[in-house]
Short mmCIF file of C-alpha atoms in Angstrom, two decimals:
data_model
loop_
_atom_site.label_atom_id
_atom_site.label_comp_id
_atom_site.label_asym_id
_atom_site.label_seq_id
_atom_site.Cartn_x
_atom_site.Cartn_y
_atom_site.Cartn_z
CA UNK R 1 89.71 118.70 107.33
CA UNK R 2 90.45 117.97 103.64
CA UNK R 3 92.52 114.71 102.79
CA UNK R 4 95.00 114.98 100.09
CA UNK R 5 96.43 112.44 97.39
CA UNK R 6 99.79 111.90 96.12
CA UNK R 7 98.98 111.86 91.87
CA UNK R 8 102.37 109.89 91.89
CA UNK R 9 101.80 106.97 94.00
CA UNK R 10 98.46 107.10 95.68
CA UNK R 11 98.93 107.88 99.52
CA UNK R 12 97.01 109.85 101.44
CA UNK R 13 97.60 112.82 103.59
CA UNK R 14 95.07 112.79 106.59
CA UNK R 15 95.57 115.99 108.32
CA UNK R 16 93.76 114.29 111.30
CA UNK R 17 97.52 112.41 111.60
CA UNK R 18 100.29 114.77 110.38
CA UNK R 19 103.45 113.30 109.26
CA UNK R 20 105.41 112.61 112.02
CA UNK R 21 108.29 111.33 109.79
CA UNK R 22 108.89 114.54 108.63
CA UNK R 23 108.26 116.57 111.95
CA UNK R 24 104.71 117.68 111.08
CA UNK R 25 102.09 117.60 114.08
CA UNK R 26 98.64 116.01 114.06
CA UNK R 27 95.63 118.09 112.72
CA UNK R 28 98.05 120.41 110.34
CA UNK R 29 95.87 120.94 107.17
CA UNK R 30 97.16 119.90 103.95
CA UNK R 31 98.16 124.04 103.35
CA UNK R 32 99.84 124.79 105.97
CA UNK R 33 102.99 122.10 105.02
CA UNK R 34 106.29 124.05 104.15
CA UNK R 35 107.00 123.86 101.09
CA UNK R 36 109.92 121.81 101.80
CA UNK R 37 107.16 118.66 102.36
CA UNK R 38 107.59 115.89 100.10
CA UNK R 39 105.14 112.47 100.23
CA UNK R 40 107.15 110.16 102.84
CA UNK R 41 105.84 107.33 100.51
CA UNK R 42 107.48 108.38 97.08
CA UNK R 43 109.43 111.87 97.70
CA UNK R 44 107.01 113.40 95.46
CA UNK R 45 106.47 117.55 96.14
CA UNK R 46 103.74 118.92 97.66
CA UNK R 47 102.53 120.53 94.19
CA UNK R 48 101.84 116.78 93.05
CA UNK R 49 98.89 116.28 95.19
CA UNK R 50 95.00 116.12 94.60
CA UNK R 51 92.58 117.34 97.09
CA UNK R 52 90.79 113.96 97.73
CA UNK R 53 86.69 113.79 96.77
CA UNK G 1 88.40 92.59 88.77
CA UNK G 2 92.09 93.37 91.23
CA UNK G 3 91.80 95.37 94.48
CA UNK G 4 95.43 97.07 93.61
CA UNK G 5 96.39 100.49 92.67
CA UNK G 6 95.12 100.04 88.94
CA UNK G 7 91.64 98.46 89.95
CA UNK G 8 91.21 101.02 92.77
CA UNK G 9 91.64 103.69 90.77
CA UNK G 10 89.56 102.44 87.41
CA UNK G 11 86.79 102.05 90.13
CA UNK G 12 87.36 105.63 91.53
CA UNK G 13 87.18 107.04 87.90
CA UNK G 14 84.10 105.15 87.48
CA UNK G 15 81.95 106.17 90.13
CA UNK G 16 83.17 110.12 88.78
CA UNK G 17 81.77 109.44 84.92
CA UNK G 18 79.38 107.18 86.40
CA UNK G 19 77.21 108.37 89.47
CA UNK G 20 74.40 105.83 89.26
CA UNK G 21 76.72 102.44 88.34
CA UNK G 22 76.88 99.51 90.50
CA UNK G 23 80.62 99.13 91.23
CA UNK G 24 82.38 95.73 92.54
CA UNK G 25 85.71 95.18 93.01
CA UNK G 26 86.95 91.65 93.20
CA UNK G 27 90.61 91.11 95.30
CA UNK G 28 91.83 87.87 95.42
CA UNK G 29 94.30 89.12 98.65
CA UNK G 30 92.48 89.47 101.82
CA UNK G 31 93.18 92.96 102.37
CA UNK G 32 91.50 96.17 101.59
CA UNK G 33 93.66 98.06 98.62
CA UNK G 34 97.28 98.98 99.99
CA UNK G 35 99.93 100.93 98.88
CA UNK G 36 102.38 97.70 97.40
CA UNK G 37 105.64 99.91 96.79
CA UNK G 38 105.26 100.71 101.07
CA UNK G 39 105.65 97.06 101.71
CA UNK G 40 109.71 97.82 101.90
CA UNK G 41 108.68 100.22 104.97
CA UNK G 42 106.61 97.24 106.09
CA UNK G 43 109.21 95.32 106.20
CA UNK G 44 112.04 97.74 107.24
CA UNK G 45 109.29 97.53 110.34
CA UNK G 46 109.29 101.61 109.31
CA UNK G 47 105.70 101.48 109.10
CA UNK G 48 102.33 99.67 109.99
CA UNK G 49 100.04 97.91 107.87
CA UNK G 50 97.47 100.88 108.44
CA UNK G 51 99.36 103.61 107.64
CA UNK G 52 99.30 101.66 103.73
CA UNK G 53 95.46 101.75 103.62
CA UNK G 54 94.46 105.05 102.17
CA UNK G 55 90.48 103.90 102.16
CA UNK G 56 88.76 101.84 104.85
CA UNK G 57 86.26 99.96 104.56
CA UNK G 58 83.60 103.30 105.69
CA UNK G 59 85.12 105.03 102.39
CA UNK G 60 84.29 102.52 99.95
CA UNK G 61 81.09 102.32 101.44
CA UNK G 62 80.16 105.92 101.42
CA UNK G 63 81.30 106.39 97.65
CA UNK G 64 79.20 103.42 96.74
CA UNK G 65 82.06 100.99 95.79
CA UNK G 66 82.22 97.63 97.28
CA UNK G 67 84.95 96.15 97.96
CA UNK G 68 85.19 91.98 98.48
CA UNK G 69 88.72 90.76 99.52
CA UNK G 70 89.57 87.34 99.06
CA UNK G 71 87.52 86.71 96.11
CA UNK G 72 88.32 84.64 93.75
CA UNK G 73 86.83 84.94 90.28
CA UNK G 74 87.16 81.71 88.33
CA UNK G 75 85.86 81.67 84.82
CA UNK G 76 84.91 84.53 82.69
CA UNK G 77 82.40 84.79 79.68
CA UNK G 78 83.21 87.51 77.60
CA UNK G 79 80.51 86.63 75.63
CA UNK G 80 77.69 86.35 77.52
CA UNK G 81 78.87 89.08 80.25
CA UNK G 82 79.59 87.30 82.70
CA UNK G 83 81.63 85.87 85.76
CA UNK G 84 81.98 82.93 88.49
CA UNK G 85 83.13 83.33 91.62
CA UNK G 86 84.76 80.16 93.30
CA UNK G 87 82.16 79.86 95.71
CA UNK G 88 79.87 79.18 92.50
CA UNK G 89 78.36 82.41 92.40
CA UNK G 90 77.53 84.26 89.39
CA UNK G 91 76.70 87.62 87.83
CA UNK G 92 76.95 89.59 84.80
CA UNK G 93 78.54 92.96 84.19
CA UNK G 94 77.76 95.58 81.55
CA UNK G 95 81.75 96.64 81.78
CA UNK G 96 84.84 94.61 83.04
CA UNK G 97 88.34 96.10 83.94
CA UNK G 98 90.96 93.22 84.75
CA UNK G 99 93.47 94.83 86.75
CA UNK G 100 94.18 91.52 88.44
CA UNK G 101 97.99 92.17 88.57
CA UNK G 102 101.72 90.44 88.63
CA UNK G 103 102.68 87.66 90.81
CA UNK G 104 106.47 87.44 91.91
CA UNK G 105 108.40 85.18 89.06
CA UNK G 106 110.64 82.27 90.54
CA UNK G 107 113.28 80.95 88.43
CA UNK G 108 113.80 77.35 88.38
CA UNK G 109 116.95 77.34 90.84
CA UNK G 110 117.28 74.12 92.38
CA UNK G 111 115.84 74.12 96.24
CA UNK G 112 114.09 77.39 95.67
CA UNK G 113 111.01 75.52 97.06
CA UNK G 114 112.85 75.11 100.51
CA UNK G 115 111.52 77.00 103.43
CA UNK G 116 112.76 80.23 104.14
CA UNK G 117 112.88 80.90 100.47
CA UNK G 118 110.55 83.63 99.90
CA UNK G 119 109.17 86.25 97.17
CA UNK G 120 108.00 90.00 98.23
CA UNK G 121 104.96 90.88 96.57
CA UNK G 122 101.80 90.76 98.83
CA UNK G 123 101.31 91.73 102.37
CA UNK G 124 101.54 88.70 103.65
CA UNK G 125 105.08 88.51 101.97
CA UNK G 126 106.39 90.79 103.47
CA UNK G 127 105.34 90.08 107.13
CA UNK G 128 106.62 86.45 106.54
CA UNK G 129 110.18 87.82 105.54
CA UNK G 130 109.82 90.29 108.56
CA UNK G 131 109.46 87.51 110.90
CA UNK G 132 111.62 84.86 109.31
CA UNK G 133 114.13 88.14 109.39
CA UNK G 134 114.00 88.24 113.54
CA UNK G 135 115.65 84.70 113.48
CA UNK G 136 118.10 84.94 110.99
CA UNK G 137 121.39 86.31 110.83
CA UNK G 138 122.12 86.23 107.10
CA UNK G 139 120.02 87.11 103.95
CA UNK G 140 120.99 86.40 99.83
CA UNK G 141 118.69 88.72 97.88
CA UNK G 142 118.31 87.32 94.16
CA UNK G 143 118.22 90.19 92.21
CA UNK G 144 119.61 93.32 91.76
CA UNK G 145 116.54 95.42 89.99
CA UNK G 146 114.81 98.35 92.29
CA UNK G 147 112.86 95.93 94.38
CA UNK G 148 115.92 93.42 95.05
CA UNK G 149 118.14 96.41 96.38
CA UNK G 150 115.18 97.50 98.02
CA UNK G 151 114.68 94.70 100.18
CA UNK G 152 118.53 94.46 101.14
CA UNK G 153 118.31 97.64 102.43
CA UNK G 154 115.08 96.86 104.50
CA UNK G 155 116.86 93.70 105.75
CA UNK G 156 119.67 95.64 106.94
CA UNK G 157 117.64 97.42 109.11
CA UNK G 158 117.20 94.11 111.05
CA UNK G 159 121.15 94.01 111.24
CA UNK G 160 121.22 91.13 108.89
CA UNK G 161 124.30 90.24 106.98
CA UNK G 162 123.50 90.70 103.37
CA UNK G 163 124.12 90.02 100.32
CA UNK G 164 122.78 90.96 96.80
CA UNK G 165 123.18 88.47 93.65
CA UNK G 166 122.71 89.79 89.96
CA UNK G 167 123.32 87.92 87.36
CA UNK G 168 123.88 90.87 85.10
CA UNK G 169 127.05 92.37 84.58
CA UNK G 170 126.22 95.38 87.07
CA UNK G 171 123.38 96.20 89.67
CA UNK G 172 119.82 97.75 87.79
CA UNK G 173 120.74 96.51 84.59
CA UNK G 174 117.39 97.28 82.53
CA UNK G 175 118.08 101.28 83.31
CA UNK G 176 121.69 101.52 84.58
CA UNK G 177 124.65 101.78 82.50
CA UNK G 178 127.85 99.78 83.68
CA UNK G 179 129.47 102.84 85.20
CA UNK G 180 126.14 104.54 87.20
CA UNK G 181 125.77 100.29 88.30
CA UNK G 182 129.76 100.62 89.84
CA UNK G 183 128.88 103.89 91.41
CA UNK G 184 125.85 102.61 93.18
CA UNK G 185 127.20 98.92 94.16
CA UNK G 186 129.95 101.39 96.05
CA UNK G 187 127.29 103.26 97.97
CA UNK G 188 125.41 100.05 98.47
CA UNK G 189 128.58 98.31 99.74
CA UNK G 190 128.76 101.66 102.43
CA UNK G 191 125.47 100.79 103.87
CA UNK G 192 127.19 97.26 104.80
CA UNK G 193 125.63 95.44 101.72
CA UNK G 194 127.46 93.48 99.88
CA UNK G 195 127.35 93.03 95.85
CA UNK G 196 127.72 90.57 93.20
CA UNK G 197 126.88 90.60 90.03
CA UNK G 198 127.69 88.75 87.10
CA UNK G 199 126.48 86.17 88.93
CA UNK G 200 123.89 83.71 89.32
CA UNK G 201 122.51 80.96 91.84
CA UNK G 202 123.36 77.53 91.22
CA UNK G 203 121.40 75.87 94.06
CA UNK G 204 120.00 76.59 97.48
CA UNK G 205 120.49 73.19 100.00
CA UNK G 206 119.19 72.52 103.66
CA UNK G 207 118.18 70.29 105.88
CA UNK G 208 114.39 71.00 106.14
CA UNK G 209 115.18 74.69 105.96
CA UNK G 210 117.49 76.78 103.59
CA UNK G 211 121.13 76.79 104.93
CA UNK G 212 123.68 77.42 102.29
CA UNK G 213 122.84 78.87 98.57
CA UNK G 214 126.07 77.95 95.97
CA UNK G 215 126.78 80.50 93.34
CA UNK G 216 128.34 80.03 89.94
CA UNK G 217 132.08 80.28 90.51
CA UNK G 218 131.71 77.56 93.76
CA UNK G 219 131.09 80.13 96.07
CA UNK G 220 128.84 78.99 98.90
CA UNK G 221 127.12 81.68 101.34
CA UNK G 222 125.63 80.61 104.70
CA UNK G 223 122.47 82.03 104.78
CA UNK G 224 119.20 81.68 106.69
CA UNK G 225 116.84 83.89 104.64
CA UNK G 226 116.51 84.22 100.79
CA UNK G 227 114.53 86.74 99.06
CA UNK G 228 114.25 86.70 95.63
CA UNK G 229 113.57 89.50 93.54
CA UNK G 230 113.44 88.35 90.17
CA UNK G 231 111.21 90.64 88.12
CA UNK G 232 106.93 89.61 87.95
CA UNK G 233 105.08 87.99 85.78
CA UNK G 234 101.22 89.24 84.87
CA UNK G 235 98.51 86.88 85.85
CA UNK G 236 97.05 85.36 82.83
CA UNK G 237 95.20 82.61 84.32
CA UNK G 238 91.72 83.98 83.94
CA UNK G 239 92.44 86.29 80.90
CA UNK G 240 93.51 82.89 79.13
CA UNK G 241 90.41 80.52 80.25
CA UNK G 242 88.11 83.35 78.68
CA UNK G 243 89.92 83.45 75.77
CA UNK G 244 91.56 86.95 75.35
CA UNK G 245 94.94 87.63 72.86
CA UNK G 246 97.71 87.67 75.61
CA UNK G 247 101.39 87.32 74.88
CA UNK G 248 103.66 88.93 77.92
CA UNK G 249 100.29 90.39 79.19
CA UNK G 250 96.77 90.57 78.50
CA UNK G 251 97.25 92.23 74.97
CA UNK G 252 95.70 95.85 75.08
CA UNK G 253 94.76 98.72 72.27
CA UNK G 254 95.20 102.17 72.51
CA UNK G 255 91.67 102.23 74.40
CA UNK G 256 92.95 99.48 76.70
CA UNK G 257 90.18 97.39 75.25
CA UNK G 258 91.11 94.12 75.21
CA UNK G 259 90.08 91.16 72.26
CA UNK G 260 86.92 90.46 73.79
CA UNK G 261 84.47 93.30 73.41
CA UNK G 262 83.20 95.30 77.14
CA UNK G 263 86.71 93.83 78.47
CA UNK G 264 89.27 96.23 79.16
CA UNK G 265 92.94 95.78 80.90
CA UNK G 266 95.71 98.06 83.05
CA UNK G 267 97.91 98.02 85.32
CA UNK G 268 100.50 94.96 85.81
CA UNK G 269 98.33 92.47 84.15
CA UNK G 270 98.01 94.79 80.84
CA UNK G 271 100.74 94.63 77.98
CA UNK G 272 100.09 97.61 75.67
CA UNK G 273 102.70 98.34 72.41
CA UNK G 274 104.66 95.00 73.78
CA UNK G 275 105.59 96.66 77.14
CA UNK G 276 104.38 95.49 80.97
CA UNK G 277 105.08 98.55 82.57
CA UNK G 278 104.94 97.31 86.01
CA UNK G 279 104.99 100.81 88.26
CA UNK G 280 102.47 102.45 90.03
CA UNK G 281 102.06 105.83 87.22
CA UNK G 282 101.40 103.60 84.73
CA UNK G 283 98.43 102.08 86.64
CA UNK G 284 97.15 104.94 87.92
CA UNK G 285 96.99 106.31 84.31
CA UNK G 286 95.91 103.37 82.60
CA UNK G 287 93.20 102.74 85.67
CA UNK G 288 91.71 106.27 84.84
CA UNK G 289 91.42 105.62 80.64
CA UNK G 290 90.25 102.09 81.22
CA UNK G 291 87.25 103.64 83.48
CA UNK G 292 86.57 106.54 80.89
CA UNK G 293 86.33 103.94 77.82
CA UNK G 294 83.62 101.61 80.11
CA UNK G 295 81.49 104.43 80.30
CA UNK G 296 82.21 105.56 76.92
CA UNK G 297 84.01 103.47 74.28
CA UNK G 298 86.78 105.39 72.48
CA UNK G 299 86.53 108.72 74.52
CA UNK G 300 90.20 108.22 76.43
CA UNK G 301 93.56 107.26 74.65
CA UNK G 302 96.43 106.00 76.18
CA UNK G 303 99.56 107.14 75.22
CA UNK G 304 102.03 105.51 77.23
CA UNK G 305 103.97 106.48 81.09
CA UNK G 306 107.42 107.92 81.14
CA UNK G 307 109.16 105.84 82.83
CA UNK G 308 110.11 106.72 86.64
CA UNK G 309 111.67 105.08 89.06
CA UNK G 310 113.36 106.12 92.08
CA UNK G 311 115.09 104.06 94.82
CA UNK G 312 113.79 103.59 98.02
CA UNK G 313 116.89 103.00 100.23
CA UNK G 314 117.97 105.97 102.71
CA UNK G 315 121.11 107.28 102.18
CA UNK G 316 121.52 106.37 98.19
CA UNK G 317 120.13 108.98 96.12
CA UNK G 318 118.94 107.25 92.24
CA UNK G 319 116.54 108.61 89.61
CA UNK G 320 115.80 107.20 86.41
CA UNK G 321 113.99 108.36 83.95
CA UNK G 322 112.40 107.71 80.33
CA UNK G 323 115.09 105.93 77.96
CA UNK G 324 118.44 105.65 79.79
CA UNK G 325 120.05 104.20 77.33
CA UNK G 326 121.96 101.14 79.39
CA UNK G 327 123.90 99.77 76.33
CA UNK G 328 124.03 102.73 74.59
CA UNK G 329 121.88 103.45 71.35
CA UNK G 330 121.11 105.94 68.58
CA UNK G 331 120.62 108.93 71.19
CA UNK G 332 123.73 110.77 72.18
CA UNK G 333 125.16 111.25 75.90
CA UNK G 334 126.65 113.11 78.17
CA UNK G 335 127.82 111.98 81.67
CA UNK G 336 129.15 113.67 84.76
CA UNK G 337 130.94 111.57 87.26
CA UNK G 338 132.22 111.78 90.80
CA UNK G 339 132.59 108.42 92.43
CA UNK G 340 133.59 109.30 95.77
CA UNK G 341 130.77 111.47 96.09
CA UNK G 342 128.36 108.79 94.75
CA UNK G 343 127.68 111.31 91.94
CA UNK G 344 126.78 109.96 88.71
CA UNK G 345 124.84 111.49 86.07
CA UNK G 346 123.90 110.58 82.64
CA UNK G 347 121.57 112.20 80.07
CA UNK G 348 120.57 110.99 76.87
CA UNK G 349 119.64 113.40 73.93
CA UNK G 350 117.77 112.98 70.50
CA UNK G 351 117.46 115.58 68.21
CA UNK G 352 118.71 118.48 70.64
CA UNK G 353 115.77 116.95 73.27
CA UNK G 354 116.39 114.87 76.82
CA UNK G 355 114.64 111.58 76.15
CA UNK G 356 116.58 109.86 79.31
CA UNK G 357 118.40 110.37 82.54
CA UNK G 358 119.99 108.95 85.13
CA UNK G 359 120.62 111.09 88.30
CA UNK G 360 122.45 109.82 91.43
CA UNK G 361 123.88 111.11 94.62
CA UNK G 362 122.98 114.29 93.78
CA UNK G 363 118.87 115.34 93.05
CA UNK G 364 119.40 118.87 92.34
CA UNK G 365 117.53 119.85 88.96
CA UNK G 366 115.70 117.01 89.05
CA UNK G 367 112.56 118.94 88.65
CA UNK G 368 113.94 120.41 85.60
CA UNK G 369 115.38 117.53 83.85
CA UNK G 370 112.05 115.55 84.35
CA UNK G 371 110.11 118.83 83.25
CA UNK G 372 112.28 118.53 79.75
CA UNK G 373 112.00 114.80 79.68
CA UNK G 374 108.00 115.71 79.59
CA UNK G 375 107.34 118.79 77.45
CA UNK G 376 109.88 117.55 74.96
CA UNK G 377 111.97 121.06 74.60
CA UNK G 378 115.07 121.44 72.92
CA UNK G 379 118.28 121.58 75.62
CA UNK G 380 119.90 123.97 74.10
CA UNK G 381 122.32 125.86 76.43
CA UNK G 382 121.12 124.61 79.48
CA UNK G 383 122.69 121.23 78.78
CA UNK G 384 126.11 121.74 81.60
CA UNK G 385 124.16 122.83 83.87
CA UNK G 386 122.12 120.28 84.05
CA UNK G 387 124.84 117.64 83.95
CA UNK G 388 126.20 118.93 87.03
CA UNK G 389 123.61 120.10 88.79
CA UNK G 390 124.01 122.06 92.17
CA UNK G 391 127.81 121.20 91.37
CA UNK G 392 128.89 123.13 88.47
#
């Protein structure tokens, strides 16, 4: 599954983990986070990300 | 040469423009890159050093990037291309980014040097203060800028006792105004930290350890744990030894080229128009021109970061952005206040267009003011509702 980058500060969502700080379950890809989903790292929106190359 | 977020990325960019290029990265830590502003989760014990490492060690190898952690290089030659690594080793390079960074600045306060007196800045930092945390029972933070206020929160999470010195007038002094600093030592002083500003440290004394710091005034706090937070400083050592312009920072163009021809600078270590910026947009940025120009000199221009900063403790809400205006100045504000909501806003105007803003307690429209702060409109009629936000 594609990773994705925060263009604010640099960390990476790994779908392979989730992001159980914010309730979301391991292997959820990068599109199917509400829209509600900000980067636990900076609080920046999901429409600030990069898919990662 | 710096395994941080400005080198990382410079050498990401690179190996984009660049397929064929032999890329090295130098790190004088001896960790692969990590996220730095995570360290306060780090040592909040929120989070693992792993979950700060975007890349391991299989990534840089698959995009062709090697990475060497503690390295240390110790003499450059601008003129003859090339560098020495302390275990005598030596190459040449046909491009050189120094994006070797900030180290944490102590002021000269009398028993700073004692144990137990720490700075946050590398990973090893912060798992020092993390365990020197575990046996203490109360911390003095030196500092009230982001990082400083930062920390006390983190060290509250171990139940510490702690206390935050400024020796401003008020708490984020280089973007708050007085009354947004009030407001926010209020919410601070909620989360069972306590606040002083206008206030410096005289002296920190102990027996072997640090015991007791004394603060101008004659106040004397027991303490087991000090952290200070006083601002960084760029490294200069090697830029200096190979003879580049520095003042603040290694003195950059609009290219990020530095003096010496092939050398280019960003991140912490760069100083570009007389400003360090010293956040993590402003190296990512910088990182991606100062790649672009290596490949091709002159094909990326930098044109500065707005400035963004936004506090990392849970449960206090605090943008600030662009020019805030902390001791007022030629642009004209408007405020919108309510204290026992921890509401404060501010935005600054020139010319009918948002240059600044402060926005605490209270995020809503946040998207909207930054959007303005970036595309440079005119306010117009939109300006009350954007004072008050979700409130009005």
């Amino acid at each position: 599954m594609e990773k994705w980058e925060c263009t604010v500060c640099g960390w990476v969502y790994d779908p392979e983990k989730g992001d159980p700080s914010q309730g979301i379950e391991p292997r959820t890809p990068f599109s199917d986070l509400p829209d509600s989903w900000v980067c636990p790292e900076c609080g920046a929106p999901k429409s600030m990300f990069e898919k990662l190359s | 040469m710096g395994g941080g977020i400005a080198g990382v990325t410079a050498a990401r960019r690179l190996r984009a423009l660049a397929p064929k290029a032999e890329i090295l990265i130098f790190e004088q830590e001896p960790q692969l890159y990590y996220l730095r502003p995570g360290l306060i989760d780090l040592l909040a014990g929120e989070k693992k050093p792993a979950e700060l490492t975007p890349f391991d060690r299989n990534w840089y190898e698959s995009h062709g990037i090697s990475f060497r952690p503690s390295a240390q290089v110790v003499e450059l030659d601008p003129g003859r291309h090339t560098l020495t690594l302390s275990g005598g080793e030596k190459m040449s390079y046909a491009g050189l980014i120094l994006a070797t960074g900030a180290d944490a600045f102590r002021p000269p306060v009398p028993g700073a040097s004692l144990p137990g007196t720490l700075t946050l800045r590398s990973l090893q930092d912060a798992l020092e203060i993390r365990e020197r945390a575990q046996g203490a029972r109360a911390a003095l933070v030196l500092g009230g800028g982001w990082l400083g206020l930062e920390t006390a929160r983190a060290l509250r999470a171990w139940k510490l006792e702690v206390t935050v010195v400024e020796r401003a007038p008020w708490l984020l002094p280089r973007q708050l105004d007085r009354a947004g600093g009030e407001v926010l030592a209020t919410q601070l002083n909620k989360l069972g930290i306590e606040v002083i500003t206008g206030t410096s440290c005289q002296e920190l004394r102990g027996d072997g350890e640090v015991r007791e710091a004394i603060l101008t005034g004659g106040r004397r706090l027991p303490v087991q744990l000090v952290v200070i937070a006083a601002g960084i400083r760029p490294r200069l050592g090697l830029a200096r030894q190979a003879g580049l312009a520095v003042n603040r920072g290694v003195v950059v163009d609009d290219w990020l080229a530095t003096s010496a021809e092939g050398v280019y600078a960003c991140g912490d270590v760069a100083e570009w128009q007389g400003k360090v910026f010293g956040i993590v947009p402003a190296a990512r940025e910088q990182g991606q021109i100062a790649a672009a120009n290596v490949v091709e000199p002159g094909s990326a221009r930098y044109r500065g970061t707005v400035v963004k900063n936004r506090l990392k403790v849970a449960g206090v809400e605090l943008v600030c952005l662009g020019d805030t205006q902390p001791e007022g100045g030629p642009g004209e504000e408007h405020r919108y206040a309510s204290p026992q909501e921890g509401v404060y806003r501010k935005l600054v105007l020139r010319g009918g267009k948002l240059v600044g803003a402060i926005v605490m307690g209270d995020l809503s429209g946040l998207g909207e003011v930054e959007r303005l702060i970036s595309a440079g409109e005119e306010v117009g009629g939109e300006l009350k509702r954007l004072l008050t936000g979700r409130l009005g």
